[in-house]
XYZ file of C-alpha atoms in Angstrom:
418
model
C 0.000 0.000 0.000
C 2.947 2.334 0.580
C 4.116 1.766 -3.003
C 1.316 3.937 -4.365
C 2.292 6.825 -2.074
C 5.968 6.439 -2.983
C 5.107 6.425 -6.689
C 3.147 9.660 -6.300
C 6.102 11.369 -4.640
C 8.391 10.139 -7.421
C 5.988 11.583 -9.994
C 5.942 14.912 -8.133
C 9.752 14.991 -8.228
C 9.681 14.674 -12.018
C 7.210 17.533 -12.338
C 8.851 20.027 -9.963
C 12.329 19.289 -11.334
C 11.373 21.350 -14.361
C 11.789 24.390 -12.090
C 15.523 23.649 -11.987
C 15.656 23.152 -15.757
C 14.063 26.550 -16.382
C 16.057 28.154 -13.544
C 12.983 29.288 -11.627
C 13.811 30.627 -8.174
C 11.584 29.012 -5.562
C 11.014 30.836 -2.237
C 13.435 29.454 0.304
C 15.317 27.410 -2.272
C 15.033 23.920 -3.722
C 15.732 21.453 -0.918
C 14.107 19.210 1.663
C 15.186 21.557 4.456
C 12.716 24.154 3.112
C 9.166 23.675 4.448
C 7.731 25.585 1.474
C 9.451 23.188 -0.920
C 8.192 20.152 1.030
C 4.689 21.624 0.905
C 4.917 21.892 -2.887
C 6.074 18.269 -3.174
C 3.253 17.177 -0.856
C 0.553 19.084 -2.763
C 1.636 17.740 -6.163
C 1.917 14.205 -4.747
C -1.606 14.371 -3.315
C -2.906 15.554 -6.694
C -1.211 12.664 -8.478
C -2.682 10.197 -5.966
C -6.153 11.631 -6.517
C -5.861 11.137 -10.295
C -4.562 7.565 -9.909
C -7.397 6.709 -7.517
C -9.994 8.295 -9.824
C -8.877 5.983 -12.644
C -9.717 3.021 -10.385
C -13.302 4.234 -10.043
C -13.839 3.906 -13.800
C -16.018 1.039 -15.120
C -14.138 -2.304 -15.173
C -14.444 -2.614 -18.955
C -12.039 0.322 -19.231
C -9.280 -1.446 -17.317
C -8.080 -3.455 -20.283
C -7.631 -0.285 -22.340
C -5.830 1.431 -19.445
C -3.461 -1.513 -19.075
C -2.689 -1.506 -22.796
C -2.147 2.256 -22.863
C 0.165 1.917 -19.867
C 2.283 -0.764 -21.503
C 2.374 1.208 -24.753
C 3.520 4.327 -22.922
C 6.256 2.405 -21.112
C 7.514 1.073 -24.444
C 7.528 4.581 -25.909
C 9.526 5.816 -22.924
C 11.954 2.901 -23.264
C 12.440 3.421 -26.997
C 12.977 7.167 -26.554
C 15.663 6.439 -23.979
C 17.277 3.821 -26.204
C 17.205 5.883 -29.415
C 16.747 9.593 -28.738
C 18.810 9.941 -25.568
C 22.018 8.386 -27.017
C 21.716 10.605 -30.092
C 21.442 13.656 -27.860
C 24.357 12.552 -25.689
C 26.567 11.977 -28.758
C 25.909 15.563 -29.882
C 26.505 17.177 -26.466
C 28.696 15.996 -23.597
C 29.537 12.543 -25.047
C 29.438 8.961 -23.759
C 31.339 7.441 -20.876
C 34.044 4.943 -21.788
C 33.482 1.192 -21.404
C 36.195 1.188 -18.732
C 34.229 3.714 -16.684
C 30.980 1.801 -17.091
C 32.275 -1.645 -16.153
C 35.152 -0.961 -13.745
C 34.694 2.450 -12.139
C 33.289 2.713 -8.610
C 32.363 5.724 -6.518
C 31.882 5.744 -2.772
C 29.197 8.284 -2.010
C 27.927 6.499 1.102
C 30.982 6.561 3.348
C 30.574 2.810 3.859
C 33.441 0.332 3.546
C 34.264 -0.345 -0.106
C 32.658 -3.794 -0.170
C 29.400 -2.719 1.451
C 29.287 0.440 -0.666
C 29.274 -1.816 -3.731
C 26.592 -4.079 -2.218
C 24.358 -1.052 -1.552
C 24.133 -0.574 -5.323
C 21.552 -3.375 -5.238
C 19.153 -0.773 -3.845
C 18.936 0.635 -7.369
C 17.648 -2.577 -8.908
C 15.854 -4.051 -5.879
C 12.791 -1.887 -6.506
C 11.990 -3.909 -9.626
C 11.397 -6.933 -7.379
C 8.315 -5.258 -5.920
C 5.194 -5.607 -8.043
C 6.031 -8.321 -10.552
C 3.361 -10.516 -8.928
C 0.549 -8.020 -9.580
C -1.255 -10.381 -11.960
C -1.583 -12.819 -9.069
C -3.455 -10.254 -6.991
C -6.164 -9.887 -9.632
C -6.353 -13.618 -10.397
C -9.910 -13.880 -9.086
C -11.023 -11.512 -11.860
C -9.010 -13.310 -14.545
C -10.291 -16.011 -16.871
C -8.197 -19.200 -16.847
C -6.320 -17.616 -13.944
C -4.221 -20.656 -13.048
C -2.461 -20.240 -16.414
C -2.837 -16.553 -17.228
C -1.835 -15.176 -13.793
C 1.234 -17.419 -13.645
C 2.198 -16.468 -17.186
C 1.810 -12.790 -16.263
C 4.137 -13.141 -13.294
C 6.735 -15.026 -15.328
C 6.639 -12.657 -18.292
C 6.881 -9.663 -15.954
C 10.055 -11.056 -14.389
C 11.654 -11.842 -17.757
C 10.741 -8.486 -19.311
C 11.935 -6.537 -16.268
C 15.194 -8.457 -16.095
C 16.116 -8.122 -19.768
C 14.912 -4.565 -20.377
C 16.078 -3.381 -16.954
C 19.608 -4.664 -17.583
C 19.693 -2.980 -21.000
C 18.397 0.276 -19.529
C 20.985 0.242 -16.742
C 23.846 -0.157 -19.208
C 22.387 2.562 -21.412
C 22.142 5.088 -18.575
C 25.676 4.289 -17.399
C 27.040 5.071 -20.851
C 24.900 8.223 -21.101
C 25.754 9.600 -17.658
C 27.966 12.716 -17.694
C 31.176 12.872 -15.651
C 30.716 12.674 -11.884
C 31.463 16.352 -11.199
C 28.668 17.387 -13.536
C 26.365 14.592 -12.389
C 26.572 15.545 -8.712
C 26.106 19.202 -9.506
C 22.557 18.457 -10.685
C 20.416 19.707 -7.814
C 16.901 18.824 -9.000
C 14.884 16.278 -6.966
C 14.916 14.056 -10.052
C 18.353 14.503 -11.697
C 17.234 12.636 -14.824
C 15.120 15.637 -15.778
C 18.242 17.794 -15.841
C 20.158 15.032 -17.612
C 17.501 15.067 -20.334
C 17.920 18.851 -20.556
C 21.697 18.491 -20.980
C 21.348 15.895 -23.736
C 18.102 16.907 -25.450
C 17.623 20.555 -24.565
C 14.866 22.138 -22.506
C 12.111 21.197 -24.961
C 13.239 17.588 -25.052
C 13.395 17.537 -21.275
C 9.793 18.743 -21.033
C 8.614 16.080 -23.483
C 10.435 13.260 -21.666
C 9.088 14.552 -18.337
C 5.517 14.486 -19.675
C 5.977 10.905 -20.913
C 7.499 9.828 -17.598
C 4.801 11.588 -15.581
C 1.930 10.018 -17.519
C 3.620 6.627 -17.285
C 4.075 6.956 -13.531
C 0.453 8.010 -12.991
C -0.806 5.018 -14.967
C 1.708 2.788 -13.182
C 0.358 4.010 -9.864
C -3.229 3.343 -10.940
C -2.302 -0.208 -11.966
C -0.498 -0.708 -8.637
C -3.653 0.428 -6.845
C -5.699 -2.112 -8.828
C -3.453 -4.923 -7.597
C -3.031 -3.647 -4.034
C -6.741 -2.950 -3.529
C -7.542 -6.549 -4.515
C -5.094 -7.767 -1.923
C -6.628 -5.480 0.710
C -10.085 -6.736 -0.303
C -8.996 -10.379 -0.034
C -7.537 -9.868 3.451
C -10.657 -7.978 4.571
C -12.909 -10.680 3.111
C -11.296 -13.156 5.502
C -12.146 -10.850 8.413
C -8.591 -9.854 9.308
C -8.739 -6.046 9.039
C -10.654 -3.539 11.172
C -13.924 -2.662 9.398
C -13.536 -5.818 7.304
C -17.307 -6.004 6.850
C -17.162 -2.698 4.928
C -13.792 -3.025 3.185
C -14.664 -6.531 1.964
C -17.783 -5.391 0.097
C -18.056 -5.090 -3.695
C -20.213 -2.698 -5.712
C -22.829 -3.531 -8.347
C -20.046 -4.175 -10.881
C -18.407 -6.571 -8.395
C -15.461 -4.222 -7.887
C -13.839 -3.645 -4.453
C -14.550 0.083 -4.487
C -14.277 0.377 -0.694
C -10.818 -1.197 -0.762
C -9.784 1.416 -3.332
C -11.082 4.116 -0.983
C -8.972 2.634 1.820
C -5.969 2.827 -0.504
C -6.639 6.528 -1.037
C -7.046 7.328 2.676
C -3.932 5.377 3.576
C -1.848 6.888 0.767
C -3.001 10.435 1.510
C -2.061 10.056 5.176
C 1.351 8.598 4.321
C 2.053 11.527 1.998
C 1.286 13.949 4.839
C 4.512 12.813 6.554
C 6.402 14.708 3.833
C 5.429 17.960 5.556
C 7.334 17.469 8.830
C 10.205 15.417 7.382
C 11.224 13.755 4.127
C 13.222 11.282 6.235
C 10.026 10.123 7.937
C 8.303 9.614 4.582
C 11.221 7.713 3.058
C 11.457 5.512 6.160
C 7.756 4.644 6.011
C 7.856 3.870 2.288
C 11.041 1.862 2.720
C 9.517 -0.041 5.629
C 6.583 -0.885 3.382
C 8.792 -2.483 0.731
C 11.053 -4.411 3.100
C 8.414 -6.909 4.319
C 7.685 -7.768 0.677
C 11.321 -8.655 0.062
C 11.442 -10.605 3.315
C 8.199 -12.415 2.456
C 9.480 -13.537 -0.948
C 12.553 -15.023 0.715
C 10.477 -16.553 3.515
C 8.098 -18.219 1.062
C 11.052 -19.833 -0.725
C 12.547 -20.910 2.624
C 9.289 -22.557 3.730
C 8.814 -24.214 0.336
C 12.315 -25.657 0.648
C 11.941 -26.852 4.235
C 8.217 -27.508 4.777
C 6.545 -28.266 1.436
C 9.375 -29.138 -0.991
C 7.305 -31.780 -2.813
C 3.841 -30.187 -2.770
C 1.873 -28.150 -5.341
C 2.889 -30.417 -8.209
C -0.268 -29.634 -10.179
C 0.953 -26.109 -10.944
C 1.120 -25.258 -14.641
C 4.593 -23.849 -13.990
C 6.015 -26.626 -11.818
C 9.817 -26.403 -11.749
C 10.477 -30.109 -11.266
C 14.060 -30.928 -10.327
C 15.024 -27.268 -10.612
C 12.702 -26.132 -7.839
C 15.122 -26.561 -4.932
C 18.034 -24.685 -6.581
C 15.590 -21.873 -7.345
C 14.399 -21.850 -3.727
C 17.981 -21.546 -2.487
C 18.810 -18.781 -4.977
C 15.672 -16.877 -3.955
C 16.503 -17.174 -0.259
C 20.071 -15.928 -0.716
C 19.266 -13.031 -3.051
C 16.269 -11.800 -1.086
C 18.357 -12.029 2.076
C 21.007 -9.836 0.449
C 18.460 -7.271 -0.732
C 16.762 -7.312 2.685
C 20.103 -6.532 4.343
C 20.593 -3.601 1.943
C 17.138 -2.228 2.614
C 17.526 -2.144 6.398
C 21.103 -0.869 6.248
C 22.008 2.788 6.776
C 22.571 4.438 3.429
C 25.179 6.922 4.662
C 28.066 6.514 7.081
C 28.868 7.478 9.755
C 25.302 7.111 10.950
C 23.599 10.120 12.538
C 20.025 10.852 13.600
C 19.418 12.481 10.215
C 20.807 9.565 8.179
C 19.567 6.679 10.339
C 17.336 4.253 8.437
C 14.268 3.897 10.646
C 12.841 1.158 8.438
C 14.408 -1.541 10.605
C 12.861 0.009 13.726
C 9.422 0.181 12.096
C 9.688 -3.373 10.782
C 10.943 -4.667 14.132
C 8.147 -2.944 16.038
C 5.446 -4.289 13.734
C 6.983 -7.774 13.955
C 6.949 -7.677 17.765
C 3.313 -6.578 17.825
C 2.534 -9.274 15.269
C 4.084 -11.963 17.446
C 2.191 -10.683 20.492
C -1.071 -10.677 18.510
C -0.413 -14.187 17.230
C 0.143 -15.418 20.783
C -2.853 -13.750 22.434
C -5.490 -13.550 19.669
C -7.290 -16.861 18.973
C -6.743 -18.046 15.409
C -10.479 -18.306 14.775
C -10.609 -14.519 15.162
C -8.216 -13.733 12.305
C -7.333 -16.816 10.214
C -9.179 -20.045 10.852
C -7.417 -23.360 10.312
C -10.235 -24.592 8.094
C -9.557 -21.676 5.726
C -5.890 -22.657 5.525
C -6.799 -26.304 4.928
C -9.197 -25.395 2.126
C -6.602 -23.128 0.543
C -3.941 -25.853 0.586
C -6.379 -28.442 -0.763
C -7.416 -26.158 -3.618
C -3.817 -25.280 -4.483
C -2.932 -28.964 -4.892
C -6.221 -29.967 -6.499
C -6.286 -30.982 -10.143
C -8.606 -28.947 -12.397
C -9.325 -30.741 -15.705
C -8.295 -28.767 -18.808
C -11.865 -28.636 -20.102
C -12.864 -26.737 -16.929
C -10.121 -24.129 -17.095
C -11.775 -21.885 -19.645
C -14.964 -21.132 -17.781
C -16.392 -17.715 -17.138
C -15.072 -15.422 -14.455
C -17.732 -16.458 -11.920
C -16.972 -20.177 -12.196
C -13.268 -19.450 -11.974
C -13.866 -17.295 -8.953
C -15.743 -20.188 -7.351
C -12.919 -22.604 -8.058
C -10.004 -20.367 -7.132
C -11.247 -17.996 -4.438
C -9.747 -19.024 -1.074
C -12.977 -17.993 0.653
C -15.319 -20.255 -1.303
C -16.272 -23.642 0.058
C -17.277 -25.036 -3.348
C -13.790 -25.063 -4.733
C -12.708 -28.176 -2.804
C -15.716 -30.119 -4.101
C -15.169 -28.958 -7.679
């Protein structure tokens, strides 16, 4: 749920960075130590969140078009970066050498050399969050046991290949470090576009990025609201009876509203301190990384030979993949809870570990004192496990959405019989 708020703040940074490109003097200066500047970031972020939420209130039949437009816009952005940006760089400040790209390091964290290099995983770790979005909307997907799994797999492959290509591209197109670190905009890429493509080109790329981020946020809200709805449907959340309702179009509109309230409140922490906001958003992503690693660990140790009816069963390769997932997610988790600057002070301390630790302690206390029939009954778990390992004949996998929802919804008793 914090991802949507973080995306809105990222979008706001793109927009307000144009002030630096056009050399507009902002009262009090451009910087997080200026309350007027933080207020501007907050106001723009709240506006972006409102637009992204409004898209989720549109009729469901529009979602397919929104998804396609989003993907098309991302491809346009990617192609512009691959084609237009290098042309602009070649005509202005020039490319970095291959030696710089593949061998040069820079310690801007103050950490020991080895850990400074490891912290670079923070740049790519964000792509790990969200690739499973198609799983969150599986109950609204026809032939979900195939389509949702294919969506997750294709998302991982596309992100890995295109992300690696994009990273190399930006490394070659980055100006020398003195110039790079002199860029003082909240989103330095906007100024980098201005250096390579001119002010007009920078505006165009900013518009493309902004529209893409807004649509990305709306899609993230679609997935996250379904997850909130599913948890509320099982009676776990406060006000679950209201959050777990659907409207006449069978859409979890109330869960979307919860997403808006939660995101708007999170964005309000920008006003007193950007550090507080970053810590909250970071703390929201860390449990996801930890959960991915924990799932692999439990599959390896508790259920290594179960769920064989999956359409994407890994066979003999499953255990090596479990181990690789555990190790990599453990590494990323360590990066995410680590201080980002050394020596550590109150201003640079990463409070994400404190937030995560506190929530974990309260979770353990709740688990010990709250009866399981009050939050997650054992019969629900048993039905979920039975359905996950149940065989669905191929002729029954192409039914309508309602029949699929009956078969695959973890809250429906009929699925075990079917």
